[in-house]
Coordinates of N, CA and C in Angstrom, one line a residue:
X810 N 17.7 -7.0 15.3 CA 17.0 -6.8 16.5 C 15.4 -6.7 16.4
X811 N 14.6 -7.6 16.8 CA 13.2 -7.7 16.5 C 12.5 -7.0 17.7
X812 N 11.7 -6.2 17.3 CA 10.9 -5.5 18.4 C 9.6 -6.2 18.7
X813 N 9.3 -6.3 20.0 CA 8.1 -6.9 20.6 C 7.1 -6.0 20.7
X814 N 5.7 -6.4 20.2 CA 4.8 -5.3 20.4 C 4.3 -5.0 21.7
X815 N 4.1 -3.8 21.9 CA 3.6 -3.4 23.2 C 2.4 -4.1 23.8
X816 N 2.4 -4.5 25.0 CA 1.2 -5.0 25.7 C 0.3 -4.1 26.0
X817 N -1.1 -4.3 25.8 CA -2.0 -3.3 26.1 C -2.0 -3.1 27.7
X818 N -2.1 -1.9 28.3 CA -1.9 -1.7 29.6 C -1.9 -0.3 29.9
X819 N -2.0 0.1 31.3 CA -1.9 1.6 31.5 C -0.4 2.0 31.7
X820 N 0.7 1.2 31.7 CA 1.9 1.5 31.9 C 2.6 2.0 30.6
X821 N 2.0 2.0 29.5 CA 2.5 2.3 28.3 C 2.5 3.7 28.1
X822 N 3.8 4.4 27.8 CA 3.8 5.7 27.7 C 4.2 6.0 26.2
X823 N 3.9 7.4 25.7 CA 4.2 7.8 24.4 C 5.7 7.6 24.0
X824 N 6.6 8.0 24.9 CA 8.0 7.8 24.7 C 8.5 6.5 24.4
X825 N 7.8 5.3 25.1 CA 8.3 4.0 24.8 C 7.8 3.5 23.3
X826 N 6.5 4.0 23.1 CA 5.8 3.6 21.7 C 6.5 4.3 20.6
X827 N 7.0 5.5 20.8 CA 7.7 6.2 19.8 C 9.0 5.6 19.5
X828 N 9.6 5.2 20.6 CA 10.9 4.5 20.7 C 11.1 3.3 19.9
X829 N 9.8 2.7 20.1 CA 9.8 1.3 19.1 C 9.4 1.5 17.7
X830 N 9.1 2.7 17.5 CA 8.7 3.2 16.0 C 7.2 2.8 15.8
X831 N 6.4 2.7 16.8 CA 5.0 2.2 16.5 C 4.1 3.5 16.3
X832 N 4.6 4.5 16.8 CA 3.6 5.8 16.8 C 4.5 7.1 16.5
X833 N 3.8 8.1 15.9 CA 4.4 9.4 15.8 C 4.3 10.3 17.0
X834 N 3.5 9.8 17.9 CA 3.3 10.6 19.0 C 1.7 10.9 19.2
X835 N 0.8 10.2 18.8 CA -0.5 10.4 19.2 C -0.9 9.7 20.4
X836 N -1.3 10.7 21.3 CA -1.7 10.1 22.7 C -3.2 10.6 22.8
X837 N -3.8 9.8 23.9 CA -5.1 10.2 24.1 C -5.0 10.7 25.6
X838 N -6.1 11.9 25.8 CA -6.0 12.4 27.3 C -7.4 11.9 27.6
X839 N -7.2 11.2 28.7 CA -8.3 10.5 29.4 C -8.4 11.4 30.8
X840 N -9.5 11.1 31.6 CA -9.9 11.6 32.7 C -8.8 11.4 33.9
X841 N -8.1 10.1 33.7 CA -7.0 9.6 34.5 C -5.6 10.1 34.1
X842 N -5.6 10.8 32.9 CA -4.3 11.3 32.6 C -4.0 10.9 31.3
X843 N -2.8 11.1 30.8 CA -2.3 10.8 29.4 C -2.1 9.4 29.3
X844 N -2.5 8.8 28.2 CA -2.3 7.3 27.8 C -2.1 7.3 26.4
X845 N -1.0 6.4 26.1 CA -0.6 6.2 24.6 C -1.6 5.5 24.0
X846 N -1.9 5.9 22.8 CA -3.0 5.3 21.8 C -2.4 3.9 21.4
X847 N -1.1 3.8 21.2 CA -0.6 2.6 20.8 C -0.7 1.4 21.9
X848 N -0.8 1.8 23.2 CA -0.8 0.8 24.2 C -2.2 0.4 24.2
X849 N -3.3 0.8 23.7 CA -4.6 0.5 23.6 C -5.0 -0.3 22.3
X850 N -4.1 0.0 21.4 CA -4.3 -0.7 19.9 C -3.1 -1.7 19.7
X851 N -2.5 -2.1 20.5 CA -1.2 -3.1 20.6 C -0.3 -2.5 19.4
X852 N -0.3 -2.6 18.3 CA 0.7 -2.4 17.3 C -0.1 -1.8 16.1
X853 N 0.7 -0.9 15.2 CA 0.1 -0.7 13.9 C 0.7 -1.5 12.9
X854 N 1.5 -2.3 13.3 CA 2.0 -3.0 12.1 C 1.2 -4.3 11.6
X855 N 1.3 -4.7 10.6 CA 0.4 -5.9 10.3 C 1.3 -7.2 10.5
X856 N 0.6 -8.4 10.8 CA 1.2 -9.5 11.1 C 1.8 -10.0 9.9
X857 N 2.9 -10.6 10.0 CA 3.5 -11.3 8.6 C 2.9 -12.5 8.4
X858 N 2.5 -12.7 7.1 CA 2.0 -13.8 6.6 C 2.6 -15.1 6.8
X859 N 2.1 -16.3 7.1 CA 2.9 -17.4 7.3 C 3.2 -18.1 6.1
X860 N 4.5 -18.4 5.8 CA 4.9 -18.7 4.6 C 4.3 -20.3 4.2
X861 N 3.9 -20.2 3.0 CA 3.3 -21.6 2.6 C 4.2 -22.3 1.4
X862 N 4.2 -23.5 1.7 CA 5.0 -24.1 0.4 C 4.1 -24.4 -0.7
X863 N 4.6 -24.7 -1.8 CA 3.9 -25.1 -3.0 C 2.9 -26.2 -3.1
X864 N 3.0 -27.1 -2.1 CA 2.1 -28.2 -2.1 C 0.9 -27.6 -1.2
X865 N 1.1 -26.8 -0.2 CA -0.1 -26.1 0.5 C -0.8 -25.3 -0.3
X866 N -0.2 -24.6 -1.1 CA -1.0 -23.6 -2.1 C -1.8 -24.4 -3.2
X867 N -1.4 -25.5 -3.5 CA -2.1 -26.4 -4.5 C -3.4 -27.1 -3.9
X868 N -3.0 -27.5 -2.6 CA -4.2 -27.9 -1.8 C -5.4 -27.0 -1.5
X869 N -4.8 -25.9 -1.2 CA -5.8 -24.6 -1.0 C -6.5 -24.3 -2.4
X870 N -5.9 -24.5 -3.4 CA -6.5 -24.2 -4.6 C -7.6 -25.1 -5.1
X871 N -7.2 -26.5 -4.8 CA -8.1 -27.7 -5.0 C -9.4 -27.5 -4.1
X872 N -9.1 -27.2 -2.9 CA -10.3 -27.2 -2.0 C -11.4 -26.0 -2.5
X873 N -10.7 -24.7 -2.8 CA -11.6 -23.8 -3.4 C -12.3 -24.2 -4.7
X874 N -11.5 -24.8 -5.6 CA -12.1 -25.3 -6.7 C -13.2 -26.4 -6.5
X875 N -13.2 -27.3 -5.5 CA -14.2 -28.1 -5.3 C -15.4 -27.4 -4.6
X876 N -15.2 -26.3 -3.8 CA -16.1 -25.7 -3.3 C -16.9 -24.7 -4.3
X877 N -16.3 -24.6 -5.6 CA -16.8 -23.7 -6.6 C -16.7 -22.3 -6.0
X878 N -15.7 -22.0 -5.3 CA -15.4 -20.6 -4.8 C -14.5 -19.9 -5.7
X879 N -14.8 -19.6 -7.0 CA -14.0 -19.1 -8.1 C -13.6 -17.7 -7.7
X880 N -14.3 -16.9 -7.1 CA -13.8 -15.5 -6.8 C -12.7 -15.6 -5.8
X881 N -12.7 -16.3 -4.7 CA -11.5 -16.4 -3.9 C -10.5 -17.0 -4.5
X882 N -10.6 -18.1 -5.4 CA -9.4 -18.8 -6.1 C -8.7 -17.8 -6.9
X883 N -9.6 -16.8 -7.6 CA -9.0 -15.8 -8.5 C -8.2 -14.8 -7.7
X884 N -8.6 -14.4 -6.5 CA -8.0 -13.5 -5.7 C -6.6 -14.1 -5.1
X885 N -6.7 -15.3 -4.7 CA -5.6 -16.0 -4.3 C -4.5 -16.1 -5.3
X886 N -5.0 -16.6 -6.8 CA -4.1 -16.6 -7.7 C -3.3 -15.3 -8.0
X887 N -4.2 -14.2 -8.0 CA -3.6 -13.1 -8.1 C -2.6 -12.5 -7.1
X888 N -3.0 -12.8 -5.9 CA -2.0 -12.6 -4.8 C -0.9 -13.3 -4.8
X889 N -0.8 -14.6 -5.1 CA 0.4 -15.5 -5.2 C 1.3 -15.1 -6.5
X890 N 0.5 -14.8 -7.5 CA 1.4 -14.3 -8.6 C 2.1 -13.1 -8.3
X891 N 1.5 -12.1 -7.6 CA 2.0 -10.9 -7.2 C 3.3 -11.0 -6.2
X892 N 3.1 -12.0 -5.4 CA 4.3 -12.3 -4.5 C 5.4 -12.9 -5.1
X893 N 5.1 -13.8 -6.1 CA 6.2 -14.3 -7.1 C 6.9 -13.1 -7.8
X894 N 6.1 -12.2 -8.4 CA 6.9 -11.1 -9.1 C 7.6 -10.3 -8.2
X895 N 7.2 -10.2 -7.0 CA 8.0 -9.3 -6.0 C 9.2 -9.9 -5.5
X896 N 9.3 -11.3 -5.3 CA 10.4 -12.2 -5.2 C 11.4 -12.1 -6.3
X897 N 10.8 -12.1 -7.4 CA 11.7 -12.1 -8.7 C 12.5 -10.8 -8.9
X898 N 11.7 -9.6 -8.5 CA 12.1 -8.3 -8.9 C 13.2 -7.8 -7.7
X899 N 13.1 -8.7 -6.6 CA 14.1 -8.1 -5.5 C 13.7 -6.6 -4.9
X900 N 14.6 -5.7 -5.0 CA 14.3 -4.3 -4.5 C 14.3 -3.4 -5.6
X901 N 14.1 -3.9 -6.9 CA 13.9 -2.8 -8.0 C 12.6 -2.4 -8.2
X902 N 12.5 -1.1 -8.1 CA 10.9 -0.6 -8.4 C 10.5 -0.8 -9.7
X903 N 9.2 -1.2 -9.8 CA 8.6 -1.5 -11.2 C 7.2 -0.9 -11.4
X904 N 6.8 -0.7 -12.5 CA 5.4 -0.2 -12.8 C 4.4 -1.3 -13.0
X905 N 3.2 -1.1 -12.5 CA 2.1 -1.9 -12.5 C 0.8 -1.2 -12.6
X906 N -0.2 -1.9 -12.9 CA -1.7 -1.3 -13.1 C -2.4 -1.7 -11.8
X907 N -3.2 -0.8 -11.3 CA -4.1 -0.9 -10.2 C -5.2 0.0 -10.4
X908 N -6.3 -0.4 -10.2 CA -7.4 0.3 -10.6 C -7.7 1.1 -11.8
X909 N -6.9 0.8 -13.0 CA -7.1 1.3 -14.1 C -5.8 2.4 -14.2
X910 N -4.9 2.4 -13.4 CA -3.9 3.4 -13.3 C -2.5 2.8 -13.3
X911 N -1.5 3.2 -14.1 CA -0.2 3.0 -13.9 C 0.6 3.5 -12.7
X912 N 1.0 2.6 -11.8 CA 1.7 3.0 -10.6 C 3.0 2.3 -10.2
X913 N 3.8 2.9 -9.5 CA 5.0 2.3 -9.2 C 4.9 1.5 -7.9
X914 N 5.6 0.2 -8.0 CA 5.7 -0.4 -6.7 C 7.3 -0.4 -6.2
X915 N 7.5 0.0 -5.0 CA 8.8 0.1 -4.4 C 8.7 -1.2 -3.4
X916 N 9.4 -2.2 -3.7 CA 9.3 -3.3 -2.9 C 9.8 -3.2 -1.7
X917 N 10.6 -2.2 -1.4 CA 11.1 -2.2 0.2 C 10.1 -1.2 1.0
X918 N 9.0 -0.8 0.4 CA 8.1 0.2 1.1 C 6.8 -0.8 1.3
X919 N 6.5 -1.0 2.5 CA 5.3 -1.8 3.0 C 3.9 -1.5 2.5
X920 N 3.9 0.0 2.4 CA 2.6 0.6 1.8 C 2.4 0.4 0.3
X921 N 3.5 0.4 -0.4 CA 3.5 0.1 -1.9 C 3.3 -1.3 -2.1
X922 N 3.9 -2.1 -1.4 CA 3.6 -3.6 -1.6 C 2.2 -4.1 -1.3
X923 N 1.6 -3.5 -0.2 CA 0.2 -3.7 -0.1 C -0.7 -3.3 -1.2
X924 N -0.3 -2.0 -1.7 CA -1.1 -1.5 -2.8 C -1.1 -2.4 -4.2
X925 N 0.1 -2.9 -4.1 CA 0.5 -3.8 -5.4 C -0.3 -5.1 -5.2
X926 N -0.2 -5.7 -4.0 CA -0.7 -7.2 -3.8 C -2.3 -7.1 -3.6
X927 N -2.7 -6.1 -3.0 CA -4.2 -6.2 -2.6 C -5.0 -5.0 -3.4
X928 N -4.4 -4.3 -4.2 CA -5.1 -3.4 -4.8 C -5.4 -2.0 -4.1
X929 N -5.3 -2.1 -2.9 CA -5.6 -0.9 -1.9 C -7.0 -0.6 -1.8
X930 N -7.2 0.5 -1.0 CA -8.6 0.9 -0.6 C -8.9 2.2 -1.4
X931 N -8.2 2.5 -2.3 CA -8.4 3.6 -3.1 C -9.2 3.8 -4.3
X932 N -9.7 2.6 -5.0 CA -10.3 2.7 -6.1 C -11.5 3.9 -6.3
X933 N -12.4 4.0 -5.2 CA -13.4 4.8 -5.2 C -13.0 6.1 -5.2
X934 N -11.8 6.6 -4.5 CA -11.3 8.0 -4.3 C -10.8 8.3 -5.6
X935 N -10.0 7.4 -6.4 CA -9.5 7.8 -7.7 C -10.6 8.0 -8.7
X936 N -11.7 7.2 -8.7 CA -12.7 7.3 -9.5 C -13.5 8.8 -9.1
X937 N -13.7 9.2 -7.9 CA -14.1 10.3 -7.6 C -13.2 11.7 -8.2
X938 N -11.9 11.3 -8.1 CA -11.1 12.5 -8.6 C -11.1 12.4 -10.1
X939 N -11.4 11.4 -10.8 CA -11.3 11.4 -12.3 C -12.7 12.2 -12.8
X940 N -13.7 12.0 -11.9 CA -15.0 12.7 -12.3 C -14.8 14.1 -11.9
X941 N -14.4 14.5 -10.7 CA -14.2 15.8 -10.3 C -13.3 16.8 -11.1
X942 N -12.1 16.1 -11.5 CA -11.1 17.2 -12.1 C -11.6 17.1 -13.7
X943 N -11.2 18.2 -14.2 CA -11.5 18.5 -15.5 C -10.0 19.0 -16.2
X944 N -9.9 18.9 -17.6 CA -8.8 19.3 -18.2 C -8.5 20.7 -17.8
X945 N -7.4 21.3 -17.7 CA -7.2 22.6 -17.3 C -7.2 22.9 -15.7
X946 N -7.6 22.1 -15.0 CA -7.5 22.1 -13.5 C -6.2 21.9 -12.9
X947 N -5.9 22.4 -11.8 CA -4.8 22.1 -11.0 C -5.1 21.0 -9.9
X948 N -4.1 20.2 -9.6 CA -4.2 19.2 -8.6 C -3.2 19.3 -7.5
X949 N -3.4 19.5 -6.2 CA -2.3 19.6 -5.3 C -2.6 18.2 -4.4
X950 N -1.4 17.6 -4.3 CA -1.4 16.5 -3.5 C -0.5 16.7 -2.1
X951 N -1.0 17.2 -1.3 CA -0.2 17.6 0.0 C 0.0 16.4 0.9
X952 N 1.3 16.0 1.1 CA 1.7 14.9 1.8 C 1.5 13.6 0.8
X953 N 2.2 13.8 -0.3 CA 2.0 12.8 -1.2 C 2.5 11.6 -1.1
X954 N 3.5 11.3 -0.2 CA 4.0 9.9 0.3 C 4.6 9.5 -1.1
X955 N 4.2 8.4 -1.7 CA 4.9 7.8 -2.6 C 4.2 8.2 -4.0
X956 N 3.1 9.2 -3.9 CA 2.6 9.7 -5.2 C 1.4 8.9 -5.8
X957 N 0.7 8.1 -5.0 CA -0.4 7.4 -5.5 C -1.3 8.2 -6.3
X958 N -1.9 9.2 -5.5 CA -2.8 10.0 -6.4 C -2.2 11.0 -7.3
X959 N -1.0 11.3 -7.2 CA -0.3 12.2 -8.0 C -0.2 11.6 -9.5
X960 N 0.5 10.4 -9.3 CA 0.7 9.7 -10.6 C -0.4 9.3 -11.1
X961 N -1.4 8.8 -10.3 CA -2.8 8.2 -11.0 C -3.5 9.5 -11.9
X962 N -3.4 10.7 -11.3 CA -4.1 11.8 -12.0 C -3.2 12.3 -13.2
X963 N -1.9 12.3 -12.9 CA -1.0 12.7 -14.1 C -1.1 11.9 -15.2
X964 N -1.2 10.7 -14.8 CA -1.3 9.7 -16.1 C -2.7 9.6 -16.6
X965 N -3.7 9.7 -15.9 CA -5.1 9.8 -16.5 C -5.3 10.9 -17.5
X966 N -4.9 12.0 -16.8 CA -5.2 13.3 -17.7 C -4.2 13.6 -18.7
X967 N -3.0 13.0 -18.7 CA -1.9 12.9 -19.6 C -1.5 14.5 -20.0
X968 N -1.3 15.5 -19.0 CA -0.7 16.8 -19.4 C -1.8 17.8 -19.6
X969 N -3.2 17.4 -19.4 CA -4.1 18.4 -19.5 C -4.4 19.1 -18.1
X970 N -4.0 18.6 -17.2 CA -4.1 19.3 -15.8 C -2.6 19.3 -15.2
X971 N -2.4 20.3 -14.2 CA -1.1 20.4 -13.6 C -1.2 20.0 -12.4
X972 N -0.2 19.0 -12.0 CA -0.2 18.2 -10.7 C 0.9 18.7 -9.9
X973 N 0.8 19.1 -8.6 CA 1.8 19.5 -7.7 C 1.7 18.5 -6.6
X974 N 2.8 17.8 -6.4 CA 3.0 16.9 -5.2 C 3.8 17.4 -4.2
X975 N 3.4 17.6 -3.0 CA 4.1 18.1 -1.9 C 4.5 17.1 -0.8
X976 N 5.7 16.9 -0.5 CA 6.2 15.8 0.4 C 7.3 16.4 1.2
X977 N 7.3 16.3 2.4 CA 8.5 16.8 3.4 C 9.5 15.8 3.4
X978 N 9.4 14.5 3.3 CA 10.5 13.7 3.4 C 11.3 13.7 2.4
X979 N 12.5 13.8 2.6 CA 13.7 13.7 1.4 C 13.6 12.4 0.6
X980 N 13.6 11.4 1.6 CA 13.5 10.0 1.1 C 12.2 9.7 0.0
X981 N 11.1 10.2 0.6 CA 9.9 10.1 -0.4 C 10.0 10.9 -1.6
X982 N 10.6 12.2 -1.4 CA 10.8 13.1 -2.4 C 11.6 12.4 -3.6
X983 N 12.7 11.6 -3.2 CA 13.5 10.9 -4.3 C 12.7 10.0 -4.7
X984 N 11.8 9.1 -4.2 CA 10.9 8.1 -4.6 C 9.9 8.7 -5.6
X985 N 9.4 9.8 -5.2 CA 8.4 10.4 -6.1 C 9.1 10.8 -7.5
X986 N 10.2 11.3 -7.4 CA 11.0 11.8 -8.7 C 11.4 10.4 -9.5
X987 N 11.8 9.3 -8.8 CA 12.1 8.1 -9.5 C 10.7 7.7 -10.1
X988 N 9.6 7.7 -9.3 CA 8.4 7.2 -10.0 C 7.9 8.0 -11.1
X989 N 8.2 9.2 -11.1 CA 7.9 10.2 -12.1 C 8.5 9.8 -13.3
X990 N 10.0 9.5 -13.3 CA 10.9 9.1 -14.4 C 10.3 7.7 -15.0
X991 N 9.9 6.7 -14.0 CA 9.5 5.3 -14.4 C 8.2 5.5 -15.3
X992 N 7.4 6.3 -14.8 CA 6.1 6.5 -15.5 C 6.0 7.5 -16.6
X993 N 6.9 8.4 -16.8 CA 7.1 9.2 -17.8 C 6.1 10.5 -17.5
X994 N 5.8 10.7 -16.3 CA 4.7 11.8 -16.2 C 5.4 13.2 -16.4
X995 N 5.1 13.9 -17.4 CA 5.7 15.2 -17.7 C 4.8 16.3 -17.0
X996 N 3.6 16.1 -16.5 CA 2.9 17.2 -16.1 C 2.7 17.2 -14.4
X997 N 3.9 16.6 -13.9 CA 4.0 16.6 -12.5 C 5.0 17.3 -11.9
X998 N 5.0 18.4 -11.0 CA 5.9 19.0 -10.3 C 6.3 18.4 -8.9

């Protein structure tokens, strides 16, 4: 069953948005009453990319090469290579390097796939943590999700800091443990 995105309008309520899995229940309180945030922003899901065949990809690469746009060509090459690896791996988690850190990609988790394909928006935050933390410090990752920051710091400091990853979701806790095993992070609890 495919869900249709909510249309922007005053008739959208929080229960409808939550029922479609679009929001966790954030609502705006306006002078006119309660209004669902999702109704104003349409949807929080990313649009699915249009599939391209090999010929279209080659033509795009030739156009970029002809324009001497090597930076975009490099990004496209890396993105397409990442998609190929994801298809080849199926649903099996695997280790990859992003922003100088070894991380785990869970192909069935959209956040993890985006981090793997696009590199994420976190390199400056990871660099800040690397400069701020010192050997002997403790690091608490509250709401660890898949453990991006926890695994990155545990791998960077290699046992010289204590990392505590806190996550309420049992599914994500299992993924955190699997990621810890795959990466061999011994300093993470």
